[in-house]
CSV table of C-alpha atoms and ligand atoms in Angstrom, one decimal:
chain,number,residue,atom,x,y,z
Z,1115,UNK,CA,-150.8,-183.2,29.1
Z,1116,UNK,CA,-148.4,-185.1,31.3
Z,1117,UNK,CA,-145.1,-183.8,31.9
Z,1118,UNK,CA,-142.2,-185.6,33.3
Z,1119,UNK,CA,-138.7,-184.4,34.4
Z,1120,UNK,CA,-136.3,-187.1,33.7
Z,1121,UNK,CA,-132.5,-188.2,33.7
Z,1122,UNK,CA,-129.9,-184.7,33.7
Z,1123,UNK,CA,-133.4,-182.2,34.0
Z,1124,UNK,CA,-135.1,-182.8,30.8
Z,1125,UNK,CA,-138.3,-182.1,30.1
Z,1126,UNK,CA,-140.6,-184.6,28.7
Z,1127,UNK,CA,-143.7,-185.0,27.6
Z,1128,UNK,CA,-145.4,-188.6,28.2
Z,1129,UNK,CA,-147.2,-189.9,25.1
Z,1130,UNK,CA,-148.0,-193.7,26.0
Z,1131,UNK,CA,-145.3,-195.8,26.9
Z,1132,UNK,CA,-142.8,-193.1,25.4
Z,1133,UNK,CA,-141.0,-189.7,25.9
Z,1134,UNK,CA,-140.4,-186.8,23.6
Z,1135,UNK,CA,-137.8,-184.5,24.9
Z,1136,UNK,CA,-139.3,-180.7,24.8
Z,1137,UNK,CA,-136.3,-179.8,26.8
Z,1138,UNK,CA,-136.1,-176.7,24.9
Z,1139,UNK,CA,-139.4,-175.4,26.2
Z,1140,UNK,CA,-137.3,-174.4,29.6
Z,1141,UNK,CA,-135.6,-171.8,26.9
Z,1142,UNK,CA,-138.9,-169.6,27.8
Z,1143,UNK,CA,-138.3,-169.7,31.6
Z,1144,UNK,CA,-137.6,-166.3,32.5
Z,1145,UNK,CA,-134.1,-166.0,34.5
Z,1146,UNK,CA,-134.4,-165.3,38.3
Z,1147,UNK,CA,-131.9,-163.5,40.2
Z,1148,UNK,CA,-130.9,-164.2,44.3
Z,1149,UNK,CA,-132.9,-164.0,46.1
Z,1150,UNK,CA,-134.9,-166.6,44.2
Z,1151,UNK,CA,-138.7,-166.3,44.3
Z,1152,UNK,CA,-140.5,-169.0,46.8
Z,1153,UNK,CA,-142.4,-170.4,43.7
Z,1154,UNK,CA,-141.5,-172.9,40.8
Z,1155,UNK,CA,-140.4,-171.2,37.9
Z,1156,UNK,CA,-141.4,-174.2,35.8
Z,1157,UNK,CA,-145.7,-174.4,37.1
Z,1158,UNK,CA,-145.4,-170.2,37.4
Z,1159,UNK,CA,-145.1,-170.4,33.9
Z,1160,UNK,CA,-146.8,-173.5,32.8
Z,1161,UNK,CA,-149.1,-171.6,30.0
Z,1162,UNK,CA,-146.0,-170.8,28.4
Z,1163,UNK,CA,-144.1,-173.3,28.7
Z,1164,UNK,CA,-146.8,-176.1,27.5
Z,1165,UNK,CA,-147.2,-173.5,24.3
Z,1166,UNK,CA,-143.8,-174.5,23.1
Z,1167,UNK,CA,-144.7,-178.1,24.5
Z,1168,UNK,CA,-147.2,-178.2,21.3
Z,1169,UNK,CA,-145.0,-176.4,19.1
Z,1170,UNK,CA,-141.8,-178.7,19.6
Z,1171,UNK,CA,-143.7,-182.1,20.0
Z,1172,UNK,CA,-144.1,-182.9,16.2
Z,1173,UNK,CA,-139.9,-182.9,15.8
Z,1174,UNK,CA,-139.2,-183.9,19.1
Z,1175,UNK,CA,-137.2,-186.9,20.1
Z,1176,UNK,CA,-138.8,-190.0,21.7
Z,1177,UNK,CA,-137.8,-192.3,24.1
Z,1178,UNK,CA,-139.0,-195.0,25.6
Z,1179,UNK,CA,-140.4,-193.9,29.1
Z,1180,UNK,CA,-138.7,-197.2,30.8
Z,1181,UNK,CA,-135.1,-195.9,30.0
Z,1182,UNK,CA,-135.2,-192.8,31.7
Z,1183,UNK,CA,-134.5,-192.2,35.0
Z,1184,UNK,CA,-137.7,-190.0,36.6
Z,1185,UNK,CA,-137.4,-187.2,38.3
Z,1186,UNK,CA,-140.3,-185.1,40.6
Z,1187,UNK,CA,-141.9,-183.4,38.5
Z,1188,UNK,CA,-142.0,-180.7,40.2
Z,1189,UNK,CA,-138.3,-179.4,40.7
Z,1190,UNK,CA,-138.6,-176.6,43.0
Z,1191,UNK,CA,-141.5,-176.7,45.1
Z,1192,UNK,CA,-141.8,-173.2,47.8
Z,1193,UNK,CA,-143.1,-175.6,50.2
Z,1194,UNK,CA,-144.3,-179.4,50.7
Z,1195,UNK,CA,-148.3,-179.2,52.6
Z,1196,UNK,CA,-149.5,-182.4,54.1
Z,1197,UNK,CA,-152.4,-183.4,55.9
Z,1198,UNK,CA,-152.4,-185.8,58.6
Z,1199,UNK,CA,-155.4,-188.3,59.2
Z,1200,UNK,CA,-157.8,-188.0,56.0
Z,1201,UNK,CA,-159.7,-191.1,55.4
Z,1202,UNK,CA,-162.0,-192.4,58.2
Z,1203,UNK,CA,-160.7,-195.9,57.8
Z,1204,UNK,CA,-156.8,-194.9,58.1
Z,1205,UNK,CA,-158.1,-192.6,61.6
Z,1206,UNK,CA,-159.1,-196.5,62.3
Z,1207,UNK,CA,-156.2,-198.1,62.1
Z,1208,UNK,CA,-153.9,-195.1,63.3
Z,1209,UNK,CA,-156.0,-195.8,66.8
Z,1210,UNK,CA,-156.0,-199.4,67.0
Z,1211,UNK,CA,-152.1,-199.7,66.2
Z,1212,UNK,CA,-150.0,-198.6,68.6
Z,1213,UNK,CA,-146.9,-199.0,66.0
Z,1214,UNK,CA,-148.7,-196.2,64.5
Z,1215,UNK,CA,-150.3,-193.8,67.0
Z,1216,UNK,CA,-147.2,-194.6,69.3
Z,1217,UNK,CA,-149.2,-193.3,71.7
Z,1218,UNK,CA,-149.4,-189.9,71.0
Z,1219,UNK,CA,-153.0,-188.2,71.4
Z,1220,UNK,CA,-152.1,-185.8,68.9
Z,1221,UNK,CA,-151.7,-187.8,66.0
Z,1222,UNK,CA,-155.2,-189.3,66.2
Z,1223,UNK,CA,-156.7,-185.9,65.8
Z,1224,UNK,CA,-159.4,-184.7,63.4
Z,1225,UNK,CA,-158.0,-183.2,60.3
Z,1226,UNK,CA,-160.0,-179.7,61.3
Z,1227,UNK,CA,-158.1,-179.8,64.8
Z,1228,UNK,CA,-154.7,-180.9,63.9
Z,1229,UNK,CA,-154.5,-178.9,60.9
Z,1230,UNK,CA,-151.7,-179.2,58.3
Z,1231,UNK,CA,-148.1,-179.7,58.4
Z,1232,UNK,CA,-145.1,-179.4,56.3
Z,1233,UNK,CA,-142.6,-181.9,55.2
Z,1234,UNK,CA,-138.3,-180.3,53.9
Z,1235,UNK,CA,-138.4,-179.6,50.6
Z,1236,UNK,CA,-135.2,-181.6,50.5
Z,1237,UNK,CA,-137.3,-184.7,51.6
Z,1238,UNK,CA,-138.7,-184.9,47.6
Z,1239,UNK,CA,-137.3,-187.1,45.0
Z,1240,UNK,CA,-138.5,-188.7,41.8
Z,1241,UNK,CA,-139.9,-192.2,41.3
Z,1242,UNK,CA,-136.2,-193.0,39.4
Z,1243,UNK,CA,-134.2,-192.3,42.3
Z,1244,UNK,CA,-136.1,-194.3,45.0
Z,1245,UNK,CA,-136.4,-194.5,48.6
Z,1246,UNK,CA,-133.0,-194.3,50.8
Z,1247,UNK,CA,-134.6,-196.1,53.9
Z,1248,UNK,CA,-133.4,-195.0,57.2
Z,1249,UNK,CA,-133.0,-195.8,61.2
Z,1250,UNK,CA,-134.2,-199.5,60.3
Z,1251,UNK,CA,-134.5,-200.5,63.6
Z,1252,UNK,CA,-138.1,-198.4,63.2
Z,1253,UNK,CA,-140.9,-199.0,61.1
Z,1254,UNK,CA,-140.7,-197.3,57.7
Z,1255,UNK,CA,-144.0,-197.0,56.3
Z,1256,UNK,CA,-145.2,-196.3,53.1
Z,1257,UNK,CA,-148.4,-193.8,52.3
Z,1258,UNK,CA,-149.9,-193.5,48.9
Z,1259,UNK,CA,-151.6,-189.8,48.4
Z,1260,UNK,CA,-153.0,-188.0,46.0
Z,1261,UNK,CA,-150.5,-184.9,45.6
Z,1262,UNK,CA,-152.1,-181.6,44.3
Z,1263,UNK,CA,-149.9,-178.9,42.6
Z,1264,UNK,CA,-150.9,-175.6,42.8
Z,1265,UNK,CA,-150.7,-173.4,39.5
Z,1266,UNK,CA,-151.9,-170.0,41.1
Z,1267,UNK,CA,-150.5,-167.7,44.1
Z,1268,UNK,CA,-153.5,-168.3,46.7
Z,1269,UNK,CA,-155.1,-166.8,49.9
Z,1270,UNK,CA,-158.4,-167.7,51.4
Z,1271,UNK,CA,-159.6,-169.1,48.9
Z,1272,UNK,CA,-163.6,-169.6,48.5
Z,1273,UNK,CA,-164.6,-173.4,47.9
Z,1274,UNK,CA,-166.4,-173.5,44.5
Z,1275,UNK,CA,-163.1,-171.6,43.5
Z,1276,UNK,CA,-160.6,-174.2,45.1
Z,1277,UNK,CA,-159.8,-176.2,41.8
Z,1278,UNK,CA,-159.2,-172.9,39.3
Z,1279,UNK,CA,-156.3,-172.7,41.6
Z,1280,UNK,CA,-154.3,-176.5,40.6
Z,1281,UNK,CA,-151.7,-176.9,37.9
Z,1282,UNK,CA,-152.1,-180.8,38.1
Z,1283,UNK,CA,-151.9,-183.7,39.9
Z,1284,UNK,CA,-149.7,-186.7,40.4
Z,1285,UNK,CA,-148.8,-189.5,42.9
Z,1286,UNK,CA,-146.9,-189.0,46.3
Z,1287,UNK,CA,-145.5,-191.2,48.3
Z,1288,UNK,CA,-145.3,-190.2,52.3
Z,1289,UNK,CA,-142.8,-192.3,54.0
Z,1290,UNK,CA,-143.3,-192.2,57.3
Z,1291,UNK,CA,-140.8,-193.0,60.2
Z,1292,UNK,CA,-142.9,-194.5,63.0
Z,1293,UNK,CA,-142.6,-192.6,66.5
Z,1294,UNK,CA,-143.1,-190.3,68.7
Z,1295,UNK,CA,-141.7,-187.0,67.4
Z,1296,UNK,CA,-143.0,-184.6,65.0
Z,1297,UNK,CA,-144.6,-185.4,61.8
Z,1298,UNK,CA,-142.6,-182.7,59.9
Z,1299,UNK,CA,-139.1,-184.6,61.6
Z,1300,UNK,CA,-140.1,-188.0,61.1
Z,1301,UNK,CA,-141.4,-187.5,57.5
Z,1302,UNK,CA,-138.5,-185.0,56.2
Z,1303,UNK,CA,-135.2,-187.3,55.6
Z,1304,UNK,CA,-134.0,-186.8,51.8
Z,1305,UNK,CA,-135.8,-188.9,50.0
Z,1306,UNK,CA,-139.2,-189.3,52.0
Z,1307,UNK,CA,-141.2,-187.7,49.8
Z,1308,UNK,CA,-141.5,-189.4,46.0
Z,1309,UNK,CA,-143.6,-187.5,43.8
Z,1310,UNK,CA,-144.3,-188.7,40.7
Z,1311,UNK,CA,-144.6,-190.1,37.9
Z,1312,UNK,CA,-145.4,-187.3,36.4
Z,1313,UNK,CA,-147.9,-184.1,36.8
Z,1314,UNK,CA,-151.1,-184.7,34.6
Z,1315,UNK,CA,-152.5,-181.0,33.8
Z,1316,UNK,CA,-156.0,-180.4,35.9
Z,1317,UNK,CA,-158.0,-180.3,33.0
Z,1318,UNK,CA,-157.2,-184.1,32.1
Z,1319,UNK,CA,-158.9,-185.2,35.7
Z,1320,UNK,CA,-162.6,-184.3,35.6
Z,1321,UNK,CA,-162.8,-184.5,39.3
Z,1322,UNK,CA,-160.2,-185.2,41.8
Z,1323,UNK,CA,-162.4,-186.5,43.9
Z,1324,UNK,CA,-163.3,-190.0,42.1
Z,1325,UNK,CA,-159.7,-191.3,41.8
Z,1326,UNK,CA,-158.9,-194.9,42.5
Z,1327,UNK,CA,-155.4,-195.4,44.3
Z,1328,UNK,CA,-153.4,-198.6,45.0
Z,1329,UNK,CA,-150.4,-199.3,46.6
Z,1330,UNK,CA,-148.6,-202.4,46.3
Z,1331,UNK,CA,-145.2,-204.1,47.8
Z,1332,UNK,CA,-143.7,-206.9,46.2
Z,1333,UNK,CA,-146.8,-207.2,44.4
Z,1334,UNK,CA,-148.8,-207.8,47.2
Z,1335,UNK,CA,-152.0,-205.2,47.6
Z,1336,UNK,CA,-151.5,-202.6,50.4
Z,1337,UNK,CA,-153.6,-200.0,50.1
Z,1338,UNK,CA,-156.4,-199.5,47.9
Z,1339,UNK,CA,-158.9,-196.6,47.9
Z,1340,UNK,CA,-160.9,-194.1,46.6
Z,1341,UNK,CA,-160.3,-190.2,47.1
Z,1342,UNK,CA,-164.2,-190.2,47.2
Z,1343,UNK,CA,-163.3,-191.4,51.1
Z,1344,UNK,CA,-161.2,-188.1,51.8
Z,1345,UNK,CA,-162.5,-186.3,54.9
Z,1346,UNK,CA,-161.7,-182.9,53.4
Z,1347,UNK,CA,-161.5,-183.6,49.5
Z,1348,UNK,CA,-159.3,-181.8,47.1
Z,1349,UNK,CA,-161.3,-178.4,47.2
Z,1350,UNK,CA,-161.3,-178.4,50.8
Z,1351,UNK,CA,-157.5,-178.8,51.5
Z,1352,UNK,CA,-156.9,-175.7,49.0
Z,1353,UNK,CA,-159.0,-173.6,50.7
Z,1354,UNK,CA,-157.7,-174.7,54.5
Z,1355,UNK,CA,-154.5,-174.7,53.4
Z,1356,UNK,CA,-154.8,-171.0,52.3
Z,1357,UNK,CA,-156.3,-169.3,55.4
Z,1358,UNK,CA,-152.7,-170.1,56.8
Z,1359,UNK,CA,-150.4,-170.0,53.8
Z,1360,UNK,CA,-150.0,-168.2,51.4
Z,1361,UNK,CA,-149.7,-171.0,48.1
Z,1362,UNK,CA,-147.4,-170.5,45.4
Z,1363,UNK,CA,-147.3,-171.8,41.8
Z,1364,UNK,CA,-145.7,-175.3,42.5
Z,1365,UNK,CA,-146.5,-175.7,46.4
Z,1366,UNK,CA,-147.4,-179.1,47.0
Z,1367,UNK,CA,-149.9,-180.6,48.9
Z,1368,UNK,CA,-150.7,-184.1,49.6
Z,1369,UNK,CA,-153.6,-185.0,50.6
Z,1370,UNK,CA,-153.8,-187.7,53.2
Z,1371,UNK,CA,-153.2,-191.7,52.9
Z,1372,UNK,CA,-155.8,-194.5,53.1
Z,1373,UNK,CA,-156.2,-197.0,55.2
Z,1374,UNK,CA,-153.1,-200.1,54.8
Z,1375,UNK,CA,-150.0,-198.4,55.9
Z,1376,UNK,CA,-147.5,-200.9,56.4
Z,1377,UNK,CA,-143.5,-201.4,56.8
Z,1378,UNK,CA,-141.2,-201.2,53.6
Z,1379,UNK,CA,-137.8,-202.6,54.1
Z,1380,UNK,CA,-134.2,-202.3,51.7
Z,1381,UNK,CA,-135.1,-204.7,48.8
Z,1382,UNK,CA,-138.9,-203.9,48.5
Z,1383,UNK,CA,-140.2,-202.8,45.5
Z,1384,UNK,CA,-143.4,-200.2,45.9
Z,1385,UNK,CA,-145.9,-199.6,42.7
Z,1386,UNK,CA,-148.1,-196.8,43.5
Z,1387,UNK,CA,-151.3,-196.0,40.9
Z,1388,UNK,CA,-153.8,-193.6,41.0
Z,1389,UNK,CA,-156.5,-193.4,37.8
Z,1390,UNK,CA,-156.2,-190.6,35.5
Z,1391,UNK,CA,-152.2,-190.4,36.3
Z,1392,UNK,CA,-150.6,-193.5,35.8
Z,1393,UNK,CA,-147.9,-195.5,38.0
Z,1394,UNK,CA,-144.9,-195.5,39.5
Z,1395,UNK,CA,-142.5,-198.1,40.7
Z,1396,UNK,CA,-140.3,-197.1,43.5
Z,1397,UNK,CA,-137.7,-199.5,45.2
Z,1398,UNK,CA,-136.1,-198.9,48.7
Z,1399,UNK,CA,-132.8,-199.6,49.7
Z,1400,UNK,CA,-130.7,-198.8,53.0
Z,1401,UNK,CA,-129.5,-195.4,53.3
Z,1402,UNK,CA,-126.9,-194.1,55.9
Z,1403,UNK,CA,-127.8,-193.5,59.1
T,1849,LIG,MN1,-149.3,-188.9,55.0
């Protein structure tokens, strides 16, 4: 199944090039009080919730996917997980770019020795609502990554166990303000985190770790790769990621860009694809800075 959120919250279902509005399947959500619960109330009740998916999809109303307005598909993530340098050929490029590495030792680290970090919830938007680019005068990259939902609270958890733990998967986009400061600071202003188009349920990807991924700007090929090239593939960021967080239903992590980062300016239009989810067209403009 691939569920989408879309214009005013609606739920959706994506059948082809068309919607049909389950909206009503929220109805089940059970009704939180303060202080909220650090999970997603949406993936912490996902069985449920795609139950009345099936049941409402006969009568339900379509639309056609390229009116609506997308939004992330997850709505309220506990926390955004993202892993630095994971692709050998990116740890390349990262070294021999000084636009990139800025140099900083740090951020040319193995995966294993840098660990993870975290990007502001408020950084995450939907593919509909775009990129608001800004501090111009730097370079604002783009990073295409295979994002990983987690469906299951999760600590230390064993390998061959990592995937029971995923809701689904869908696209992310890291943009990246070049520099010298944190990753979490230079990768956190609203709207630096796309996620999208939608979350395809784990049992619809056989394995996450043959996924093909491109990234293109103005219809000109940026990045394209394989997740087979991740240093620590999907099962390993799960269980690294749990031996220091605790991982809620709807935590995010993304796993790590490829190699072809490069600048995105106001006007540019990014389509980002990933096989087995779909794609996503994302266009940047000049936010206020
Ligand atoms: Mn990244």
């Amino acid at each position: 199944m691939k569920l989408c959120r879309f214009n005013n919250n609606r739920l959706g279902a994506v059948l082809g090039d068309s919607i049909a509005d389950v909206s009503d399947a929220l109805r089940i959500l059970p009704q939180y009080t303060y202080p909220l619960p650090c999970f997603d109330p949406l993936i912490a009740n996902l069985d449920a919730v795609l139950a009345q998916v099936s049941l409402l999809l006969p009568q339900a109303q379509r639309i056609p996917l390229g009116s609506v307005r997308l939004l992330s598909p997850v709505g309220s993530p506990g926390k955004i997980i993202a892993a630095p340098i994971n692709y050998t050929r990116h740890l390349e490029e990262v070294l021999a770019d000084k636009g990139i590495n800025n140099g900083v030792e740090s951020f040319t680290q193995h995966i294993r020795k840098s660990g993870l970090f975290l990007k502001a919830n408020s950084s995450l938007a939907g593919a509909g609502e775009g990129v608001s680019l800004i501090h111009l005068d730097r370079r604002n990259d783009h990073e295409i990554e295979l994002a990983i939902i987690i469906g299951r609270e999760a600590r230390n958890v064993p390998l061959d166990k990592a995937l029971d733990y995923i809701a689904g998967y869908s696209i992310g986009i890291d943009m990246t303000i070049r520099g010298p400061e944190e990753r979490s600071f230079r990768k956190s202003p609203d709207s630096y985190t796309i996620l999208g188009p939608w979350m395809v349920t784990r049992d619809e990807i056989a394995d996450p770790g043959k996924l093909e991924m491109t990234l293109r700007v103005n219809g000109q090929v940026r990045q394209a790769a394989n997740t087979s090239d991740l240093i620590l593939g999907v099962r390993e960021l799960v269980e690294f990621a749990s031996r220091f967080y605790t991982l809620y239903p709807g935590d995010v992590i993304i796993s790590g860009t490829p190699e072809g980062v490069g600048p995105v300016v106001p006007g540019d239009v990014m389509r980002a694809e990933i096989s087995g989810i779909g794609s996503m067209e994302i266009r940047a403009r000049a936010g206020a800075c």
